[in-house]
Short mmCIF file of C-alpha atoms in Angstrom, two decimals:
data_model
loop_
_atom_site.label_atom_id
_atom_site.label_comp_id
_atom_site.label_asym_id
_atom_site.label_seq_id
_atom_site.Cartn_x
_atom_site.Cartn_y
_atom_site.Cartn_z
CA MET A 1 8.20 39.64 22.15
CA THR A 2 5.75 40.98 19.62
CA ALA A 3 7.20 39.56 16.37
CA PRO A 4 5.16 36.61 15.03
CA ARG A 5 6.73 33.24 15.70
CA LEU A 6 7.49 30.78 12.90
CA SER A 7 4.90 28.04 12.47
CA ALA A 8 5.83 24.46 13.27
CA VAL A 9 5.76 23.67 9.55
CA ASP A 10 8.08 26.58 8.78
CA VAL A 11 10.54 25.34 11.39
CA ALA A 12 10.28 21.82 9.92
CA ARG A 13 11.01 23.24 6.44
CA ARG A 14 14.09 24.99 7.79
CA VAL A 15 15.33 21.73 9.38
CA ALA A 16 14.65 19.81 6.17
CA ARG A 17 16.97 22.15 4.26
CA ASP A 18 19.89 21.01 6.44
CA ILE A 19 19.35 17.29 5.81
CA PRO A 20 21.54 16.14 2.92
CA ASP A 21 20.33 13.90 0.12
CA GLY A 22 21.09 10.27 0.90
CA SER A 23 20.96 10.63 4.68
CA TYR A 24 19.82 7.99 7.13
CA VAL A 25 17.56 9.90 9.49
CA ASN A 26 15.65 9.24 12.69
CA LEU A 27 12.86 11.66 13.53
CA GLY A 28 11.69 11.90 17.13
CA ILE A 29 8.04 11.91 18.17
CA GLY A 30 6.14 15.22 17.93
CA LEU A 31 7.50 18.28 16.10
CA PRO A 32 10.37 16.35 14.44
CA THR A 33 7.97 14.05 12.54
CA LEU A 34 6.78 17.07 10.55
CA VAL A 35 10.16 17.18 8.80
CA ALA A 36 9.34 14.09 6.71
CA ASP A 37 6.29 15.87 5.29
CA VAL A 38 8.27 18.83 3.97
CA VAL A 39 11.50 17.29 2.65
CA GLY A 40 11.60 18.05 -1.05
CA PRO A 41 11.13 15.25 -3.61
CA ASP A 42 14.62 15.98 -4.94
CA LYS A 43 16.13 14.24 -1.91
CA GLU A 44 16.23 10.52 -1.19
CA ILE A 45 16.15 10.14 2.61
CA VAL A 46 16.01 6.80 4.42
CA TYR A 47 13.95 7.07 7.60
CA HIS A 48 14.74 4.77 10.51
CA SER A 49 12.33 3.77 13.26
CA GLU A 50 13.65 2.30 16.51
CA ASN A 51 11.25 -0.67 16.35
CA GLY A 52 13.04 -2.17 13.38
CA VAL A 53 11.91 -0.30 10.28
CA LEU A 54 14.45 1.16 7.85
CA GLY A 55 13.05 2.90 4.79
CA MET A 56 9.85 3.96 6.49
CA GLY A 57 7.22 5.64 4.32
CA PRO A 58 4.26 7.89 5.09
CA ALA A 59 1.03 6.92 6.81
CA PRO A 60 -1.09 4.46 4.80
CA ALA A 61 -4.40 5.42 3.23
CA PRO A 62 -7.39 4.95 5.53
CA GLY A 63 -8.36 1.29 5.57
CA GLU A 64 -4.87 0.19 4.48
CA GLU A 65 -3.33 0.20 7.98
CA ASP A 66 -1.32 -2.80 9.17
CA PRO A 67 -1.57 -2.84 12.99
CA GLU A 68 1.90 -4.39 13.26
CA LEU A 69 3.66 -1.95 10.92
CA ILE A 70 4.00 1.08 13.17
CA ASN A 71 6.51 3.80 13.99
CA ALA A 72 8.10 4.77 17.32
CA GLY A 73 4.98 6.78 18.16
CA LYS A 74 2.88 3.62 17.59
CA GLN A 75 1.19 5.16 14.53
CA PRO A 76 0.62 3.06 11.36
CA VAL A 77 3.25 3.63 8.65
CA THR A 78 4.31 2.04 5.37
CA LEU A 79 7.54 0.56 4.03
CA LEU A 80 9.03 2.06 0.88
CA PRO A 81 10.56 -0.03 -1.92
CA GLY A 82 14.09 -0.83 -0.74
CA GLY A 83 13.02 -0.73 2.89
CA ALA A 84 13.89 -3.49 5.32
CA PHE A 85 12.81 -4.86 8.68
CA CYS A 86 15.29 -5.75 11.39
CA HIS A 87 15.03 -6.82 15.00
CA HIS A 88 15.26 -4.42 17.91
CA THR A 89 18.89 -4.97 18.76
CA ASP A 90 19.95 -4.25 15.18
CA ALA A 91 17.68 -1.20 15.07
CA PHE A 92 19.54 0.11 18.13
CA VAL A 93 22.94 -0.91 16.73
CA MET A 94 22.11 1.53 13.93
CA MET A 95 21.45 4.23 16.53
CA ARG A 96 24.08 3.48 19.15
CA GLY A 97 26.80 2.52 16.71
CA GLY A 98 26.89 5.84 14.87
CA HIS A 99 25.18 4.66 11.69
CA ILE A 100 22.34 7.20 11.76
CA ASP A 101 23.48 10.41 10.06
CA VAL A 102 20.93 12.77 11.55
CA SER A 103 18.72 12.52 14.59
CA VAL A 104 16.02 15.18 14.95
CA LEU A 105 14.77 15.37 18.52
CA GLY A 106 12.37 17.43 20.59
CA ALA A 107 13.52 18.96 23.87
CA PHE A 108 12.33 20.29 27.19
CA GLN A 109 15.63 22.12 27.68
CA VAL A 110 18.98 22.55 25.91
CA ALA A 111 22.05 23.94 27.66
CA GLU A 112 24.70 26.14 26.09
CA ASN A 113 27.23 23.27 26.24
CA GLY A 114 24.89 20.99 24.25
CA ASP A 115 23.38 19.12 27.19
CA LEU A 116 19.93 17.80 26.32
CA ALA A 117 16.95 17.24 28.62
CA ASN A 118 14.06 15.63 26.76
CA TRP A 119 12.89 12.61 28.75
CA ALA A 120 11.80 13.73 32.19
CA THR A 121 10.56 16.87 33.88
CA ASP A 122 10.49 17.40 37.63
CA GLU A 123 6.90 16.19 37.74
CA ALA A 124 6.66 13.23 40.12
CA ALA A 125 3.02 12.34 39.45
CA LEU A 126 3.75 10.26 36.35
CA PRO A 127 5.95 7.17 36.16
CA PRO A 128 9.27 7.85 34.40
CA ALA A 129 9.63 6.68 30.79
CA VAL A 130 12.70 6.97 28.56
CA GLY A 131 12.20 4.86 25.43
CA GLY A 132 15.00 5.36 22.90
CA ALA A 133 15.76 9.00 23.71
CA MET A 134 19.14 8.38 25.33
CA ASP A 135 20.28 5.97 22.61
CA LEU A 136 19.47 8.46 19.87
CA ALA A 137 21.08 11.37 21.66
CA VAL A 138 24.47 9.69 22.12
CA GLY A 139 24.58 7.61 18.97
CA ALA A 140 23.60 9.74 15.99
CA ARG A 141 26.36 11.52 14.07
CA GLN A 142 24.44 14.78 14.17
CA VAL A 143 21.83 15.74 16.75
CA LEU A 144 19.40 18.45 15.71
CA VAL A 145 16.83 19.76 18.17
CA VAL A 146 13.45 21.22 17.20
CA THR A 147 11.58 23.04 19.93
CA THR A 148 9.59 26.12 20.76
CA HIS A 149 11.93 28.81 22.06
CA THR A 150 10.02 29.08 25.34
CA THR A 151 7.60 26.94 27.33
CA ARG A 152 3.86 27.50 27.08
CA ASP A 153 4.04 29.81 30.08
CA GLY A 154 6.92 31.78 28.59
CA ARG A 155 9.93 30.34 30.42
CA PRO A 156 13.16 29.93 28.43
CA LYS A 157 14.18 26.47 27.22
CA LEU A 158 17.72 27.46 26.15
CA LEU A 159 19.64 27.73 29.40
CA PRO A 160 23.15 28.00 30.86
CA ARG A 161 22.53 24.56 32.44
CA CYS A 162 19.55 22.20 32.22
CA THR A 163 17.47 21.99 35.39
CA TYR A 164 15.56 18.88 34.28
CA PRO A 165 17.23 15.43 34.34
CA LEU A 166 19.70 15.05 31.47
CA THR A 167 19.12 12.75 28.54
CA ALA A 168 22.77 13.09 27.49
CA ALA A 169 25.62 15.54 28.01
CA ALA A 170 27.10 17.76 25.29
CA VAL A 171 25.37 16.11 22.32
CA VAL A 172 23.29 18.80 20.59
CA ASP A 173 24.77 20.32 17.43
CA ARG A 174 22.06 22.72 16.33
CA VAL A 175 18.73 24.02 17.67
CA TYR A 176 15.79 25.20 15.54
CA THR A 177 13.14 27.19 17.36
CA ASP A 178 10.17 29.29 16.33
CA LEU A 179 12.42 32.34 16.78
CA ALA A 180 15.93 31.35 15.68
CA VAL A 181 18.48 28.82 14.43
CA LEU A 182 21.34 28.39 16.88
CA ASP A 183 24.56 26.37 16.81
CA VAL A 184 26.10 24.92 19.94
CA SER A 185 29.74 26.01 19.94
CA PRO A 186 32.55 25.72 22.51
CA GLY A 187 31.65 29.29 23.51
CA GLY A 188 27.92 28.59 23.91
CA PHE A 189 24.95 29.31 21.64
CA VAL A 190 25.76 31.13 18.40
CA VAL A 191 22.67 32.53 16.68
CA ARG A 192 22.90 31.93 12.91
CA GLU A 193 19.43 33.01 11.87
CA VAL A 194 16.51 34.85 13.43
CA ALA A 195 12.84 34.78 12.51
CA PRO A 196 11.57 37.80 10.55
CA GLY A 197 11.14 40.82 12.81
CA VAL A 198 13.06 39.36 15.76
CA THR A 199 15.84 41.61 17.07
CA PRO A 200 18.90 40.28 18.89
CA GLU A 201 17.77 42.10 22.05
CA ALA A 202 14.29 40.56 21.92
CA LEU A 203 15.75 37.07 21.36
CA GLN A 204 18.16 37.45 24.27
CA ALA A 205 15.26 38.55 26.50
CA VAL A 206 13.48 35.18 26.06
CA THR A 207 16.65 33.06 26.29
CA GLY A 208 18.19 31.86 29.56
CA ALA A 209 21.69 31.39 28.15
CA ARG A 210 23.88 34.26 26.95
CA LEU A 211 23.77 34.45 23.15
CA THR A 212 26.46 35.27 20.65
CA PHE A 213 25.29 36.47 17.25
CA ALA A 214 27.08 35.30 14.13
CA PRO A 215 28.70 38.11 12.14
CA ASP A 216 26.75 36.91 9.08
CA LEU A 217 23.43 36.69 10.98
CA THR A 218 20.54 36.27 8.56
CA VAL A 219 16.77 35.98 8.65
CA VAL A 220 15.32 32.45 8.62
CA ARG A 221 14.12 31.38 5.20
CA PRO A 222 11.75 28.52 5.86
CA ASP A 223 11.43 27.38 2.23
CA MET B 1 13.14 -36.75 16.33
CA ILE B 2 12.88 -33.10 17.18
CA ASP B 3 9.41 -31.68 17.46
CA LYS B 4 9.04 -28.43 19.40
CA ARG B 5 5.40 -28.01 18.50
CA VAL B 6 2.94 -28.23 21.38
CA ALA B 7 -0.79 -28.70 21.00
CA THR B 8 -2.23 -26.10 23.34
CA LEU B 9 -1.42 -22.74 24.89
CA ALA B 10 -1.59 -24.44 28.31
CA ASP B 11 1.14 -26.88 27.21
CA ALA B 12 3.16 -23.93 25.93
CA VAL B 13 3.39 -22.24 29.34
CA ALA B 14 3.33 -25.37 31.52
CA GLY B 15 5.83 -25.37 34.37
CA VAL B 16 6.53 -21.63 34.59
CA ALA B 17 7.42 -21.18 38.27
CA ASP B 18 6.51 -18.44 40.73
CA GLY B 19 9.28 -15.86 40.92
CA SER B 20 10.32 -16.33 37.27
CA THR B 21 11.79 -13.58 35.12
CA VAL B 22 9.68 -13.48 31.95
CA LEU B 23 10.59 -11.65 28.73
CA VAL B 24 7.53 -10.53 26.79
CA GLY B 25 8.01 -9.44 23.17
CA GLY B 26 6.25 -6.53 21.53
CA PHE B 27 6.44 -2.80 20.95
CA GLY B 28 3.18 -1.02 21.60
CA ASN B 29 0.60 -3.45 20.23
CA SER B 30 2.91 -4.80 17.52
CA GLY B 31 4.32 -8.28 18.06
CA VAL B 32 2.85 -8.85 21.51
CA PRO B 33 2.31 -12.58 22.20
CA VAL B 34 -1.11 -11.80 23.62
CA GLU B 35 -2.43 -15.38 23.72
CA LEU B 36 0.71 -16.70 25.46
CA VAL B 37 0.50 -13.99 28.12
CA HIS B 38 -3.14 -14.82 28.71
CA ALA B 39 -2.20 -18.51 28.97
CA LEU B 40 0.40 -17.56 31.60
CA LEU B 41 -2.29 -15.66 33.48
CA GLU B 42 -4.44 -18.78 33.38
CA GLN B 43 -1.50 -20.97 34.42
CA GLY B 44 -1.21 -18.95 37.60
CA ALA B 45 2.50 -18.17 38.07
CA GLY B 46 3.01 -15.12 40.28
CA ASP B 47 5.73 -12.95 41.87
CA LEU B 48 7.02 -12.45 38.33
CA THR B 49 9.64 -10.05 37.03
CA VAL B 50 8.40 -9.03 33.59
CA VAL B 51 10.77 -7.57 30.99
CA THR B 52 9.00 -5.80 28.15
CA ASN B 53 9.23 -2.48 26.34
CA ASN B 54 5.89 -1.06 27.50
CA ALA B 55 3.80 -1.93 30.53
CA GLY B 56 0.69 -3.09 28.72
CA SER B 57 -2.40 -1.08 27.99
CA GLY B 58 -6.11 -1.53 28.57
CA GLU B 59 -7.08 -4.88 30.07
CA SER B 60 -5.01 -7.13 27.80
CA ASP B 61 -1.70 -9.02 28.07
CA VAL B 62 0.85 -7.48 30.48
CA ALA B 63 -1.77 -5.08 31.85
CA ALA B 64 -3.92 -8.09 32.81
CA LEU B 65 -0.95 -9.76 34.55
CA ILE B 66 -0.40 -6.57 36.56
CA ARG B 67 -4.12 -6.21 37.35
CA GLU B 68 -4.18 -9.77 38.73
CA ARG B 69 -1.16 -9.00 40.94
CA ARG B 70 1.16 -11.50 39.28
CA VAL B 71 3.94 -8.98 38.63
CA ARG B 72 6.35 -7.98 41.39
CA LYS B 73 8.66 -5.98 39.16
CA ILE B 74 8.69 -4.64 35.63
CA ILE B 75 11.85 -3.88 33.66
CA CYS B 76 11.07 -1.70 30.67
CA SER B 77 11.90 1.47 28.74
CA TYR B 78 8.51 3.13 28.39
CA PRO B 79 5.82 2.13 30.91
CA ARG B 80 3.73 5.23 30.27
CA SER B 81 1.42 4.93 27.29
CA ALA B 82 -2.19 5.59 26.45
CA GLY B 83 -4.17 3.12 28.48
CA SER B 84 -1.37 1.92 30.80
CA VAL B 85 -3.81 2.44 33.68
CA TRP B 86 -3.09 -0.74 35.66
CA PHE B 87 0.65 -0.15 35.74
CA GLU B 88 0.18 3.48 36.78
CA LYS B 89 -2.30 2.54 39.49
CA PHE B 90 0.02 -0.05 41.05
CA TRP B 91 3.09 2.16 40.61
CA ARG B 92 1.42 5.07 42.42
CA ALA B 93 0.44 2.74 45.24
CA GLY B 94 4.02 1.48 45.50
CA GLU B 95 2.82 -2.05 44.75
CA ILE B 96 5.01 -2.70 41.72
CA GLU B 97 8.73 -2.17 41.32
CA LEU B 98 9.97 -0.39 38.18
CA GLU B 99 13.45 -0.66 36.70
CA LEU B 100 13.64 1.86 33.88
CA VAL B 101 16.19 1.03 31.17
CA PRO B 102 16.99 2.93 27.94
CA GLN B 103 15.45 0.95 25.11
CA GLY B 104 18.70 0.10 23.34
CA THR B 105 20.32 -0.90 26.62
CA LEU B 106 17.32 -3.12 27.42
CA SER B 107 17.72 -4.89 24.11
CA GLU B 108 21.52 -5.08 24.35
CA ARG B 109 21.39 -6.45 27.92
CA MET B 110 19.25 -9.33 26.66
CA ARG B 111 21.61 -9.80 23.71
CA ALA B 112 24.54 -9.94 26.16
CA ALA B 113 22.71 -12.62 28.17
CA GLY B 114 22.06 -14.65 25.03
CA ALA B 115 25.65 -14.24 23.87
CA GLY B 116 27.17 -15.31 27.19
CA LEU B 117 28.79 -11.92 27.87
CA GLY B 118 29.44 -10.53 31.33
CA GLY B 119 28.17 -7.07 30.40
CA PHE B 120 29.16 -4.10 28.30
CA PHE B 121 30.02 -0.40 28.47
CA THR B 122 27.83 2.09 26.61
CA PRO B 123 27.61 5.89 26.48
CA THR B 124 23.80 5.61 26.51
CA GLY B 125 22.55 7.01 29.80
CA ALA B 126 26.05 7.50 31.23
CA ASP B 127 25.34 11.10 32.22
CA SER B 128 21.78 10.45 33.36
CA LEU B 129 19.95 9.41 36.52
CA LEU B 130 19.73 5.90 35.03
CA ALA B 131 23.48 5.44 35.60
CA GLU B 132 23.14 5.90 39.36
CA GLY B 133 24.88 3.15 41.30
CA LYS B 134 26.62 1.81 38.18
CA GLU B 135 30.28 1.91 37.23
CA VAL B 136 31.10 4.74 34.80
CA ARG B 137 34.45 4.88 32.97
CA VAL B 138 35.91 7.15 30.34
CA LEU B 139 36.62 4.93 27.34
CA ASP B 140 37.67 6.28 23.94
CA GLY B 141 37.17 9.77 25.34
CA ARG B 142 33.53 9.23 26.31
CA ARG B 143 31.87 8.53 29.62
CA GLN B 144 30.39 5.04 29.43
CA VAL B 145 28.27 3.10 31.90
CA PHE B 146 28.68 -0.60 32.64
CA GLU B 147 25.50 -2.57 32.03
CA ARG B 148 24.92 -6.16 33.11
CA PRO B 149 23.27 -8.89 31.06
CA LEU B 150 19.57 -9.55 31.50
CA PRO B 151 18.96 -13.30 31.39
CA ALA B 152 15.52 -14.79 31.96
CA ASP B 153 13.77 -17.99 32.88
CA VAL B 154 11.16 -17.68 30.13
CA ALA B 155 10.69 -15.71 26.90
CA LEU B 156 7.25 -15.31 25.30
CA VAL B 157 7.58 -14.37 21.63
CA LYS B 158 5.25 -13.90 18.68
CA ALA B 159 6.43 -14.97 15.22
CA ASP B 160 4.63 -15.61 11.95
CA ARG B 161 5.66 -19.09 10.82
CA ALA B 162 7.63 -21.99 12.29
CA ASP B 163 8.63 -25.53 11.43
CA ARG B 164 8.88 -28.37 13.93
CA TRP B 165 12.54 -27.57 14.63
CA GLY B 166 11.48 -24.13 15.84
CA ASN B 167 12.98 -22.12 12.97
CA LEU B 168 11.11 -18.81 12.84
CA VAL B 169 10.22 -16.06 10.45
CA TYR B 170 8.40 -12.94 11.57
CA ARG B 171 6.07 -10.40 9.98
CA THR B 172 6.90 -6.70 9.41
CA ALA B 173 7.70 -4.70 12.53
CA ALA B 174 6.19 -7.39 14.78
CA ARG B 175 9.69 -8.90 14.78
CA ASN B 176 10.95 -6.23 17.23
CA PHE B 177 12.32 -7.84 20.45
CA GLY B 178 11.51 -11.45 19.46
CA PRO B 179 14.85 -12.59 18.00
CA THR B 180 16.86 -11.13 20.89
CA MET B 181 14.53 -12.39 23.62
CA ALA B 182 14.58 -15.89 22.10
CA THR B 183 18.33 -16.07 22.80
CA ALA B 184 18.18 -14.79 26.38
CA ALA B 185 15.83 -17.21 28.18
CA ALA B 186 16.23 -20.73 29.52
CA LEU B 187 12.81 -21.55 28.06
CA THR B 188 11.72 -19.79 24.86
CA VAL B 189 8.05 -20.20 23.99
CA VAL B 190 6.76 -18.93 20.66
CA GLN B 191 3.29 -18.45 19.23
CA VAL B 192 2.96 -18.50 15.46
CA ARG B 193 0.22 -17.98 12.95
CA GLU B 194 1.18 -21.01 10.90
CA PHE B 195 3.20 -24.22 11.05
CA VAL B 196 5.03 -25.28 7.90
CA GLU B 197 6.82 -28.48 6.87
CA LEU B 198 10.46 -28.89 7.77
CA GLY B 199 12.40 -27.47 4.81
CA ALA B 200 9.60 -25.16 3.72
CA LEU B 201 11.19 -22.04 5.24
CA ASP B 202 13.83 -20.47 3.02
CA PRO B 203 17.07 -21.09 4.98
CA GLU B 204 18.40 -17.74 3.71
CA ALA B 205 15.44 -16.00 5.31
CA VAL B 206 15.13 -17.78 8.69
CA VAL B 207 15.42 -15.04 11.31
CA THR B 208 15.55 -17.10 14.50
CA PRO B 209 17.21 -20.50 14.04
CA GLY B 210 15.47 -23.25 16.01
CA ILE B 211 18.36 -23.71 18.47
CA PHE B 212 16.98 -20.70 20.37
CA VAL B 213 13.44 -22.05 20.55
CA ASP B 214 11.96 -24.63 22.94
CA ARG B 215 8.21 -24.68 22.35
CA VAL B 216 6.01 -23.44 19.53
CA VAL B 217 2.23 -23.23 19.55
CA GLN B 218 -0.08 -22.24 16.74
CA VAL B 219 -2.58 -19.46 17.36
CA ALA B 220 -5.13 -19.03 14.61
CA PRO B 221 -5.34 -15.37 13.53
#
């Protein structure tokens, strides 16, 4: 693979384009949080945090942090006008009860049937930790995954079947990587868009699952 | 006359028995009833089952309870965080039991306990390792796992203000598990920043009605 990969911000921009105005959105920790920084000002998006914040705003200015007003990643945030606090059970009612329109999650692996593995690897040295990953994966109306196309050492993350422990089965709708945008369909991954300079053959070579290419395949426009 | 206020942190945690299940509020460092947990450490109860979202960090609160070998088992969603060194040390040595629960299921199991339910089915975790040994049924076309309530002997909660009836309001995201935990324990103990006169809290804005609260202690910020 010699074509340059999309930057994390470019991938975030591409995800942001798919989030409709007026959506209630939960962004996972890591790559997904970048999406909030690049959503255009023409859209009003309500961000949800699992610890009871609805209408979450950006990080406060230095010196303005409130140690108790944090996001799921435990970083200081702000509350926008119109925002509200709720208790944990209600915050998870929003997630588990199908009230969140879009959940953007990171992943270790995604399978061609939409299975998601994003909470545990096969590493036994660290205690297991799950947080709200499983609740978000089963409860949101739409589950979008943002991930690098391969691991740091070049192994594919898009597979026929996940080898890591599952977070949830058959939940992923769309995957955005640094090489492509792919839909999960009943027939497996359908590539909708590829990064500039990436050929179908090159993409297939770094993907574990068999790919189908959409007849109207286009090049990713990050803006 | 009802007066749930107690004078000292020692009074607040008096009588907590060895072997108790203790709910501890907080998410990361937000809303953790640090002073109550330290009072429990001082009080001396051991062989505890602690239910909390994280497993403490550094040398404070739940981490201190673990360090002093008071915790037999921890039930939580995310024990691994920056500085959770005492939990990790004991877990590696096999000296603390861990029951890992998806965060929403953790919260809902406590809600079920508080609401007098026998349990509930949820799709969360149904296809994961965390459903092992539990009943799974297909309901409404989805695989769902049966989860049992999680009642406790004691809940330790941090709120912002209280009156003598134990009505509570919270502050920003420090509310987190507090209102649910307050319903799920036989003894709910709350630390607040400020006491106010009965009638001074806006009844439209009370988050935890006093019926769920047994003791309240003031901790100066």
